[in-house]
Coordinates of C-alpha atoms in Angstrom, one line a residue:
M1 CA 117.6 109.6 127.1
T2 CA 116.0 113.0 126.9
F3 CA 112.2 113.4 127.3
E4 CA 110.6 116.7 126.3
V5 CA 107.0 118.0 126.3
W6 CA 105.4 121.3 125.6
A7 CA 102.9 122.4 128.3
P8 CA 103.0 126.2 128.6
Q9 CA 100.3 126.4 131.3
A10 CA 101.7 123.8 133.7
G11 CA 103.3 124.8 136.9
R12 CA 104.9 121.4 137.5
I13 CA 105.5 118.2 135.4
D14 CA 106.7 114.8 136.4
L15 CA 107.9 112.2 134.1
Q16 CA 106.3 108.9 135.2
L17 CA 108.3 105.7 134.5
A18 CA 107.6 102.1 135.6
D19 CA 110.4 102.4 138.3
G20 CA 109.5 105.8 139.6
T21 CA 109.0 109.5 139.0
C22 CA 111.5 112.0 137.6
P23 CA 110.7 115.8 138.0
M24 CA 111.0 117.8 134.8
R25 CA 112.5 121.2 134.5
R26 CA 111.6 124.2 132.2
V27 CA 113.7 124.8 129.2
G28 CA 115.0 128.3 129.5
H29 CA 115.3 129.2 125.8
R30 CA 112.1 127.5 124.6
A31 CA 108.9 128.9 126.1
G32 CA 106.6 126.3 127.5
W33 CA 108.9 123.4 127.1
W34 CA 109.9 120.9 129.8
T35 CA 112.7 118.4 129.8
A36 CA 114.2 115.5 131.8
Q37 CA 117.0 113.1 131.3
T38 CA 117.0 109.5 132.6
D39 CA 117.9 106.0 131.5
A40 CA 115.3 104.5 129.1
A41 CA 115.4 102.1 126.3
D42 CA 113.3 101.1 123.3
G43 CA 109.9 99.9 124.7
T44 CA 110.1 101.7 128.0
R45 CA 106.7 102.8 129.2
Y46 CA 106.2 106.4 130.3
G47 CA 103.8 109.3 130.7
F48 CA 103.6 112.8 132.1
R49 CA 101.8 114.0 135.2
L50 CA 100.8 117.7 135.0
D51 CA 100.4 119.6 138.3
G52 CA 99.8 116.4 140.2
G53 CA 97.0 115.2 137.9
P54 CA 96.6 111.8 136.2
V55 CA 99.4 110.4 134.2
L56 CA 98.8 111.2 130.5
P57 CA 100.4 109.8 127.3
D58 CA 103.1 111.8 125.5
P59 CA 101.5 114.1 122.8
R60 CA 104.5 113.0 120.5
S61 CA 104.2 109.4 121.4
A62 CA 105.4 107.1 118.6
R63 CA 103.7 104.1 120.2
Q64 CA 100.6 103.5 122.4
P65 CA 100.8 99.8 123.3
D66 CA 97.6 99.9 125.4
G67 CA 95.6 102.3 123.3
P68 CA 95.2 106.1 123.4
D69 CA 94.6 106.3 127.1
G70 CA 97.5 104.1 128.2
L71 CA 101.1 104.9 128.8
S72 CA 103.4 105.7 125.9
A73 CA 106.3 103.6 124.9
V74 CA 109.8 104.7 123.7
V75 CA 110.5 103.9 120.1
D76 CA 114.1 103.9 118.9
H77 CA 113.8 104.1 115.1
R78 CA 117.5 103.1 114.8
H79 CA 116.6 99.5 115.9
Y80 CA 114.9 98.7 112.6
R81 CA 117.1 97.3 109.9
W82 CA 115.8 98.4 106.5
R83 CA 116.1 95.7 103.8
V84 CA 115.7 98.0 100.8
A85 CA 117.8 101.0 99.8
W86 CA 114.8 103.0 98.5
A87 CA 115.4 105.8 96.0
G88 CA 111.8 106.9 96.0
R89 CA 109.1 107.0 93.4
P90 CA 107.6 110.4 92.3
L91 CA 104.0 111.2 91.9
R92 CA 104.1 112.1 88.2
G93 CA 103.4 108.9 86.2
A94 CA 101.9 107.2 89.3
V95 CA 98.8 105.0 89.6
L96 CA 97.6 105.0 93.3
Y97 CA 95.7 102.3 95.2
E98 CA 93.8 103.4 98.3
L99 CA 93.8 100.7 101.0
H100 CA 92.3 100.4 104.4
V101 CA 94.4 98.2 106.6
G102 CA 91.6 96.9 108.8
T103 CA 89.5 95.6 105.9
F104 CA 92.0 94.8 103.2
T105 CA 92.3 91.4 104.8
P106 CA 90.1 89.6 107.3
Q107 CA 93.0 89.7 109.8
G108 CA 93.1 93.5 109.5
T109 CA 96.8 94.0 110.2
L110 CA 99.7 95.6 108.4
D111 CA 101.6 92.3 108.1
A112 CA 98.6 90.6 106.5
A113 CA 98.2 93.5 104.1
A114 CA 101.9 93.3 103.2
G115 CA 101.3 89.7 102.2
R116 CA 99.0 90.9 99.4
L117 CA 101.4 93.5 98.0
A118 CA 102.7 91.2 95.3
R119 CA 99.2 91.2 93.8
L120 CA 99.2 95.0 93.6
A121 CA 102.6 95.0 91.9
R122 CA 101.3 92.6 89.3
L123 CA 98.2 94.8 88.8
G124 CA 100.6 97.6 87.8
V125 CA 99.9 100.3 90.5
T126 CA 102.9 102.3 91.6
H127 CA 101.8 103.5 95.1
V128 CA 99.7 102.2 97.9
E129 CA 97.8 104.9 99.8
L130 CA 97.1 103.8 103.3
M131 CA 94.1 105.2 105.1
P132 CA 95.0 106.7 108.5
V133 CA 96.9 104.4 110.9
C134 CA 97.1 106.6 114.0
P135 CA 95.7 105.1 117.2
F136 CA 92.0 105.4 118.0
P137 CA 89.8 103.8 120.7
G138 CA 88.8 100.2 120.0
R139 CA 90.1 97.9 117.4
H140 CA 88.3 98.6 114.2
G141 CA 87.4 101.9 112.5
W142 CA 88.0 104.1 109.5
G143 CA 90.9 105.8 111.3
Y144 CA 89.7 109.4 110.9
D145 CA 89.1 109.7 114.7
G146 CA 92.8 109.1 115.6
V147 CA 94.2 110.9 118.6
A148 CA 98.0 110.3 118.5
P149 CA 99.3 111.8 115.2
W150 CA 102.8 110.4 115.7
A151 CA 101.9 106.8 116.5
V152 CA 100.7 103.7 114.8
H153 CA 97.5 101.9 115.8
E154 CA 98.6 98.9 117.9
P155 CA 95.9 96.4 116.6
Y156 CA 97.4 97.0 113.1
G157 CA 100.8 95.9 114.5
G158 CA 102.3 99.2 115.8
P159 CA 105.4 101.0 114.4
E160 CA 107.5 97.9 113.6
A161 CA 104.7 96.5 111.4
L162 CA 104.4 99.8 109.5
K163 CA 108.1 99.6 108.7
R164 CA 107.8 96.0 107.6
F165 CA 104.9 97.0 105.4
V166 CA 106.8 99.9 103.8
D167 CA 109.9 97.7 103.3
T168 CA 107.9 95.0 101.6
A169 CA 106.2 97.6 99.4
H170 CA 109.5 99.0 98.4
E171 CA 110.8 95.4 97.6
H172 CA 108.0 95.2 95.1
G173 CA 108.8 98.6 93.7
L174 CA 105.7 100.2 95.3
G175 CA 105.8 103.6 97.0
V176 CA 103.7 104.2 100.1
V177 CA 101.5 107.2 100.8
L178 CA 99.8 107.7 104.2
D179 CA 96.5 109.5 104.9
V180 CA 97.0 111.9 107.8
V181 CA 94.4 114.1 109.6
H182 CA 95.4 117.6 110.7
N183 CA 92.0 119.2 110.8
H184 CA 90.7 117.5 114.0
L185 CA 91.4 114.7 116.5
G186 CA 88.9 112.1 117.6
P187 CA 86.5 112.9 120.5
S188 CA 87.7 110.0 122.7
G189 CA 91.2 109.6 124.0
N190 CA 92.3 113.1 123.0
H191 CA 94.5 114.5 125.8
L192 CA 96.1 117.4 123.9
P193 CA 93.9 120.1 125.6
A194 CA 95.4 119.2 128.9
Y195 CA 98.8 120.2 127.6
G196 CA 98.2 123.5 125.9
P197 CA 96.2 125.5 123.4
Y198 CA 96.1 122.9 120.7
F199 CA 92.6 123.9 119.9
T200 CA 90.8 127.3 119.6
D201 CA 87.2 128.5 119.8
T202 CA 88.1 131.2 117.3
H203 CA 86.8 129.0 114.5
A204 CA 84.2 126.3 114.4
T205 CA 84.4 123.0 112.6
P206 CA 82.1 120.0 112.2
W207 CA 84.1 118.3 114.9
G208 CA 84.0 121.2 117.5
A209 CA 86.8 123.6 118.3
A210 CA 89.3 124.0 115.5
V211 CA 93.0 123.0 115.6
N212 CA 94.8 126.1 116.6
L213 CA 96.7 127.3 113.5
D214 CA 96.4 131.1 114.0
A215 CA 95.5 131.9 117.6
P216 CA 98.0 132.5 120.5
G217 CA 100.2 129.5 120.9
S218 CA 99.7 128.4 117.3
D219 CA 103.5 128.5 116.5
E220 CA 104.0 125.3 118.6
V221 CA 100.8 123.7 117.3
R222 CA 101.9 124.2 113.7
A223 CA 105.3 122.8 114.6
Y224 CA 103.6 119.8 116.2
F225 CA 101.7 118.8 113.1
I226 CA 104.6 119.6 110.7
G227 CA 106.9 117.6 112.9
S228 CA 104.5 114.7 112.8
A229 CA 104.3 114.8 109.0
L230 CA 108.1 114.9 108.6
A231 CA 108.4 112.0 111.1
W232 CA 106.2 109.8 108.9
L233 CA 108.3 110.6 105.8
R234 CA 111.6 110.3 107.5
D235 CA 111.3 107.6 110.2
Y236 CA 109.0 105.3 108.1
R237 CA 110.4 106.1 104.7
L238 CA 107.1 107.0 103.3
D239 CA 106.9 108.6 99.9
G240 CA 104.0 111.0 100.4
L241 CA 101.1 112.0 102.6
R242 CA 97.5 112.6 101.8
L243 CA 96.1 115.5 103.9
D244 CA 92.5 115.0 104.9
A245 CA 90.0 117.9 104.3
V246 CA 92.5 120.8 104.2
H247 CA 89.5 123.2 103.6
A248 CA 88.7 122.6 107.3
L249 CA 92.1 123.9 108.4
H250 CA 91.2 127.4 109.6
D251 CA 94.2 129.6 109.2
T252 CA 94.3 133.4 108.8
R253 CA 98.0 133.9 109.1
A254 CA 100.0 135.5 106.3
Y255 CA 102.2 132.4 106.0
P256 CA 99.6 129.6 105.6
F257 CA 100.1 126.3 107.4
L258 CA 99.9 124.3 104.1
E259 CA 102.6 126.5 102.6
E260 CA 104.8 126.1 105.6
L261 CA 104.3 122.3 105.5
S262 CA 105.0 122.1 101.8
A263 CA 108.3 124.0 102.3
A264 CA 109.3 121.7 105.1
V265 CA 108.6 118.6 103.1
D266 CA 110.5 119.9 100.1
A267 CA 113.5 120.6 102.3
L268 CA 113.3 117.1 103.7
A269 CA 113.2 115.6 100.2
V270 CA 116.5 117.4 99.5
E271 CA 117.9 116.1 102.8
V272 CA 117.0 112.4 102.2
D273 CA 117.6 112.7 98.5
R274 CA 114.4 111.1 97.3
P275 CA 111.1 112.6 96.0
L276 CA 108.4 113.3 98.6
F277 CA 105.0 114.7 97.9
L278 CA 101.8 116.0 99.5
I279 CA 98.3 115.3 98.2
A280 CA 95.5 117.5 99.6
E281 CA 91.8 116.7 99.9
S282 CA 90.2 120.0 99.2
D283 CA 86.6 121.0 98.6
L284 CA 87.5 124.5 97.5
N285 CA 88.3 124.0 93.9
D286 CA 91.0 126.6 94.5
P287 CA 94.0 126.2 92.1
R288 CA 96.3 128.0 94.6
V289 CA 96.3 124.8 96.6
I290 CA 98.3 123.0 93.9
T291 CA 100.1 126.0 92.5
P292 CA 103.9 126.0 93.3
R293 CA 104.9 128.3 96.1
A294 CA 107.2 130.2 93.7
K295 CA 104.1 131.1 91.7
G296 CA 102.1 132.3 94.7
G297 CA 100.4 129.0 95.6
L298 CA 100.4 126.8 98.6
G299 CA 102.7 124.2 97.1
M300 CA 100.7 121.0 97.5
H301 CA 101.9 118.6 94.9
A302 CA 98.5 117.3 94.1
Q303 CA 94.9 117.2 95.2
W304 CA 91.8 114.9 94.9
N305 CA 89.5 116.0 92.2
D306 CA 85.9 115.2 93.2
D307 CA 84.5 117.0 90.1
F308 CA 85.8 114.2 87.9
H309 CA 84.3 111.6 90.2
H310 CA 80.9 113.3 90.5
A311 CA 80.6 113.8 86.7
L312 CA 81.6 110.2 86.0
H313 CA 79.4 108.8 88.7
T314 CA 76.4 110.7 87.5
A315 CA 77.0 109.6 83.9
L316 CA 77.3 105.9 85.0
T317 CA 74.4 105.8 87.5
G318 CA 72.0 108.6 86.7
E319 CA 71.9 109.6 90.3
T320 CA 70.9 113.2 90.9
D321 CA 70.8 113.5 94.7
G322 CA 73.0 115.9 96.7
Y323 CA 76.0 117.2 95.0
Y324 CA 75.3 115.0 91.9
A325 CA 72.5 117.5 91.1
D326 CA 75.1 119.9 89.7
F327 CA 76.2 117.3 87.1
A328 CA 72.8 115.8 86.2
T329 CA 71.7 118.1 83.4
A330 CA 74.4 117.0 81.0
P331 CA 76.8 114.5 82.8
L332 CA 78.9 113.8 79.7
A333 CA 79.4 117.5 79.1
A334 CA 80.4 117.9 82.7
L335 CA 82.8 115.0 82.3
A336 CA 84.3 116.6 79.2
R337 CA 84.7 119.8 81.1
T338 CA 86.7 118.2 83.9
L339 CA 88.9 116.2 81.4
T340 CA 89.8 119.4 79.5
H341 CA 89.8 122.0 82.3
G342 CA 90.4 120.1 85.5
F343 CA 87.6 121.5 87.5
F344 CA 83.9 121.6 86.6
H345 CA 83.2 124.1 89.3
D346 CA 85.5 126.9 88.3
G347 CA 83.6 129.9 89.3
G348 CA 80.1 129.1 88.0
H349 CA 76.9 128.6 90.0
S350 CA 76.6 125.5 92.0
R351 CA 73.0 124.5 92.6
F352 CA 74.0 122.2 95.4
R353 CA 75.7 125.0 97.3
G354 CA 73.4 127.8 96.2
R355 CA 76.3 130.0 95.1
R356 CA 79.2 130.3 92.8
H357 CA 82.0 127.9 93.5
G358 CA 85.6 127.4 92.5
R359 CA 88.1 129.2 90.3
P360 CA 89.5 128.4 86.9
L361 CA 92.7 126.3 86.7
D362 CA 95.6 127.8 84.8
R363 CA 96.3 124.9 82.5
A364 CA 99.7 126.4 81.5
L365 CA 100.7 126.6 85.1
V366 CA 99.2 123.5 86.7
P367 CA 99.8 120.1 85.0
A368 CA 97.0 117.5 85.1
H369 CA 99.0 115.0 87.1
R370 CA 98.5 117.4 90.1
L371 CA 94.8 116.3 90.1
L372 CA 93.8 112.8 91.2
G373 CA 91.0 111.2 89.2
Y374 CA 89.0 108.2 90.5
A375 CA 85.7 106.4 90.0
Q376 CA 85.5 105.3 93.7
T377 CA 87.1 106.2 97.0
H378 CA 86.5 105.3 100.7
D379 CA 84.4 108.5 101.0
Q380 CA 82.2 108.0 98.0
I381 CA 81.4 104.4 99.0
G382 CA 81.5 104.4 102.8
N383 CA 79.4 107.6 103.2
R384 CA 76.5 106.0 101.3
A385 CA 73.8 104.6 103.4
T386 CA 74.7 100.9 102.9
G387 CA 78.3 101.4 101.7
D388 CA 77.4 100.0 98.2
R389 CA 80.1 100.0 95.6
L390 CA 79.5 100.7 91.9
S391 CA 79.6 96.9 91.4
A392 CA 76.4 96.6 93.4
S393 CA 74.4 98.3 90.7
L394 CA 76.4 98.5 87.5
S395 CA 77.1 95.8 84.9
P396 CA 80.7 94.6 84.3
G397 CA 80.6 96.5 81.0
L398 CA 79.9 99.9 82.7
L399 CA 82.5 99.1 85.4
A400 CA 84.9 98.6 82.5
C401 CA 83.9 101.9 81.0
A402 CA 84.6 103.6 84.4
A403 CA 88.0 102.0 84.4
A404 CA 88.8 103.1 80.9
L405 CA 87.9 106.7 81.5
T406 CA 89.8 106.8 84.8
L407 CA 93.0 105.1 83.6
T408 CA 93.3 107.0 80.3
A409 CA 92.4 110.4 81.8
P410 CA 95.1 113.1 82.1
F411 CA 94.9 113.0 85.9
T412 CA 96.9 110.8 88.2
P413 CA 94.5 107.8 88.6
M414 CA 93.6 106.3 91.9
L415 CA 91.7 103.0 92.6
F416 CA 89.9 102.0 95.8
M417 CA 90.8 98.5 97.0
G418 CA 88.8 95.8 95.3
E419 CA 87.6 98.1 92.6
E420 CA 89.9 96.3 90.1
W421 CA 87.9 93.1 90.3
G422 CA 84.4 94.7 90.9
A423 CA 84.4 93.5 94.6
G424 CA 81.0 92.2 95.7
T425 CA 81.6 93.2 99.3
P426 CA 80.3 96.6 100.5
W427 CA 82.5 99.1 102.3
Q428 CA 80.4 100.4 105.2
F429 CA 80.8 102.9 108.0
F430 CA 82.0 101.1 111.1
T431 CA 83.3 102.1 114.5
D432 CA 84.4 100.4 117.7
H433 CA 84.0 103.2 120.2
T434 CA 84.7 102.1 123.8
D435 CA 82.7 105.0 125.3
P436 CA 79.1 103.7 125.4
E437 CA 77.5 107.2 125.1
L438 CA 79.6 108.1 122.1
A439 CA 78.9 104.7 120.5
E440 CA 75.1 105.3 120.9
A441 CA 75.4 108.9 119.6
V442 CA 77.2 107.7 116.5
R443 CA 74.7 104.9 115.9
L444 CA 71.7 107.1 116.2
G445 CA 73.2 110.0 114.2
R446 CA 73.9 107.6 111.3
R447 CA 70.4 106.3 111.3
H448 CA 68.8 109.8 111.6
E449 CA 71.0 111.2 108.9
F450 CA 69.8 108.7 106.3
A451 CA 66.3 108.5 107.5
A452 CA 66.0 112.1 106.5
H453 CA 66.8 111.0 102.9
G454 CA 64.1 108.3 102.9
W455 CA 66.0 105.3 104.2
A456 CA 64.3 103.0 106.8
E457 CA 66.4 103.1 110.0
T458 CA 66.4 99.3 110.0
D459 CA 68.2 99.3 106.7
I460 CA 71.2 101.4 108.0
P461 CA 74.0 99.1 109.2
D462 CA 74.9 99.6 112.9
P463 CA 78.4 101.0 112.9
Q464 CA 79.2 99.4 116.3
D465 CA 78.1 95.9 115.2
P466 CA 81.3 93.8 114.4
A467 CA 79.4 92.3 111.5
T468 CA 79.5 95.7 109.8
R469 CA 83.3 95.7 109.7
D470 CA 83.4 92.0 108.7
R471 CA 81.0 92.6 105.8
S472 CA 83.4 95.3 104.6
C473 CA 86.5 93.0 104.4
L474 CA 87.6 92.0 100.9
D475 CA 86.8 88.5 99.7
W476 CA 90.1 87.4 98.2
S477 CA 88.5 84.4 96.5
E478 CA 86.6 86.7 94.1
P479 CA 89.4 87.7 91.8
E480 CA 89.9 84.1 90.7
R481 CA 86.4 83.6 89.4
A482 CA 84.0 85.2 86.8
P483 CA 83.0 87.9 86.3
H484 CA 85.7 89.4 88.6
A485 CA 88.6 87.8 86.8
G486 CA 87.7 89.4 83.5
L487 CA 87.5 92.9 85.0
L488 CA 90.8 92.4 86.8
A489 CA 92.5 91.5 83.5
W490 CA 90.9 94.6 82.0
Y491 CA 92.4 96.8 84.7
R492 CA 95.8 95.2 84.3
D493 CA 95.7 95.8 80.5
L494 CA 94.7 99.5 81.0
I495 CA 97.4 100.2 83.6
A496 CA 100.0 98.5 81.4
L497 CA 98.9 100.6 78.5
R498 CA 99.1 103.7 80.6
H499 CA 102.7 102.9 81.5
A500 CA 103.6 102.1 78.0
R501 CA 102.1 105.1 76.1
P502 CA 103.5 108.6 76.7
D503 CA 100.3 110.0 75.3
L504 CA 98.4 108.7 78.4
R505 CA 100.9 110.3 80.8
D506 CA 100.9 113.7 79.1
P507 CA 99.8 116.2 81.8
D508 CA 98.8 118.9 79.4
L509 CA 95.1 119.5 79.9
S510 CA 94.9 121.9 76.9
A511 CA 95.9 119.0 74.6
V512 CA 92.8 116.9 75.6
R513 CA 89.8 116.8 73.4
V514 CA 86.4 115.2 74.1
D515 CA 83.5 114.5 71.8
H516 CA 80.3 113.2 73.2
D517 CA 76.6 112.6 72.6
E518 CA 74.4 112.9 75.7
Q519 CA 71.4 111.2 74.1
A520 CA 73.3 108.3 72.6
R521 CA 75.5 108.2 75.8
W522 CA 78.9 107.8 74.1
C523 CA 82.1 109.9 74.4
V524 CA 85.5 109.9 72.8
V525 CA 88.5 111.2 74.7
R526 CA 91.4 112.2 72.5
R527 CA 94.9 112.0 74.0
G528 CA 97.6 112.6 71.4
E529 CA 97.3 109.8 68.9
L530 CA 95.1 107.7 71.1
R531 CA 91.3 107.6 71.4
T532 CA 89.3 106.2 74.3
A533 CA 85.8 105.4 73.1
V534 CA 83.1 104.6 75.6
N535 CA 79.5 103.6 75.0
L536 CA 77.5 103.9 78.2
G537 CA 74.2 103.2 76.5
S538 CA 72.6 99.7 76.4
R539 CA 72.4 99.7 72.6
P540 CA 75.2 99.5 70.1
A541 CA 76.6 102.8 68.9
S542 CA 78.6 104.0 65.9
V543 CA 81.1 106.3 67.5
P544 CA 83.1 108.8 65.2
V545 CA 86.8 108.5 66.0
G546 CA 88.2 110.0 62.8
R547 CA 89.4 108.7 59.5
H548 CA 92.7 107.1 60.3
P549 CA 94.3 103.6 60.1
W550 CA 93.3 102.6 63.6
A551 CA 94.3 99.5 65.7
V552 CA 92.4 98.4 68.7
L553 CA 94.9 98.5 71.6
A554 CA 92.4 97.3 74.2
A555 CA 88.7 96.5 74.1
W556 CA 86.3 95.3 76.8
R557 CA 84.6 93.1 74.2
P558 CA 87.4 92.3 71.7
Q559 CA 85.4 89.6 69.9
T560 CA 82.8 92.2 68.8
T561 CA 85.0 95.3 68.5
A562 CA 86.7 95.7 65.1
P563 CA 88.9 98.6 64.0
P564 CA 87.0 101.5 62.5
G565 CA 86.3 101.4 58.8
P566 CA 87.2 104.1 56.2
D567 CA 84.2 106.1 57.4
G568 CA 86.0 106.7 60.8
L569 CA 83.2 105.0 62.8
L570 CA 83.9 102.6 65.6
H571 CA 81.0 100.2 66.2
L572 CA 80.8 99.6 69.9
P573 CA 78.4 97.2 71.6
G574 CA 76.3 98.5 74.4
E575 CA 78.0 99.2 77.7
S576 CA 81.4 98.7 76.1
C577 CA 84.7 100.6 75.5
A578 CA 87.9 100.5 73.5
V579 CA 91.2 102.3 73.3
L580 CA 92.5 102.9 69.8
G581 CA 95.9 103.9 68.4
P582 CA 97.6 104.2 65.0
A583 CA 97.8 100.9 63.1

């Protein structure tokens, strides 16, 4: 077997195996690369010793059986026997479901999560989006402090468990998307700086030195992360990747990293003969992120659209703090703006930022399915002081309205796990740092952050307390009882309707029309021949939907929602919604 490692500054490297040491030699035609050949099989433990220093794990390790600081283990991907001949499932027409392995079930493993996939198939979603699964110190955490971008967290089950999960998902007809982090690595267990210039002080990030995408040595660093991305898609048969916070990828080169990555993924899609896609998380509101490369863009296939979330959240809750302030003056108008133009911030002034923000989206060039729309995500729940979901403060009727607006919008909809039944469990910020100083710094930082916003420090959950993670696990008895069962049925109905009606899958933003009344708190979204009518107010409302022979295709309160009369008015109870189509 051939072992390779890039370490341009090392004078000597030894491959450390359980039965001895093997000196490595420089590769003549690849600057900074070292190689060694020796007998090794699947599961063999190994590491690299640079210049006589401690044995370190492989930067490209596919498995860390003893955690980020332990020896690496050889993974022979040919050993797994795939059960499903998977042809792939494209992003267009998708309904995504964001899932955190460690809290989706009390067991917190990939195998336990796989046991629940049949429920998601019955719900009607098409893809499961896994939050990061790369190794991090400890057992439980969000996963965004991972330190081995090619490996699978061992407490989740390791590489074999991820393959079993993907295989099971494909058996149910579900695609799998993985959240990956290229903008930083965790502060604990990160050994990359010992190998080479993986980071640079040329740019600053919230996490310290930036990943080196444009300074000397950046060719190999870019290849490292692109290779990792391709490995997930190829070796684990994933259908797509979600790229965390791409606005934090500092890159001044003429050929941007994201464009290079997009080209590599598109080439792999041709090679494996199935659709592959990249979803970016971007705070820039820059249409170039999701504009095809041939049209001068970066070629991401989609991006999260926080503007839709913020407008919807403000309309539902009335919250005006932080970035919600930009949407508070007229939340339904802001919602209408996102539904018809994609971005709310498209070059106008942002009060929250104190400057102009964004750029207009060319609706003729960028179809709406390239934007993901959602009412809740891990960020928008977990980054709240107590991790409270919308279900903690909204009535079932308003939750139903949120679902109707999300699942009949022109965007690719995404749900956060448990949202479909109005889960009563919070989703809080939790960590399991093994470094006591880091653990205390995170604990105090969390308390001080929210104390500055008026929260009592005693009210902020301790991230290091195991109970914080336990509270965040879904309660799988909830979907079987009221009021959760009713909301779950509503989500199933809406998703089925979306799959059945071409109007709801039309990605043309210019064809969407929205009528609304801020004071009465109702809005009507027109999608082809369909109307989604929503009454967010507590009182009944007569909502104009047009003079037409209408049929009620779905209604949150069907017993009190009759088709509109000849006057074209739909009489909706308070905190209620309905979807109409031609009779």
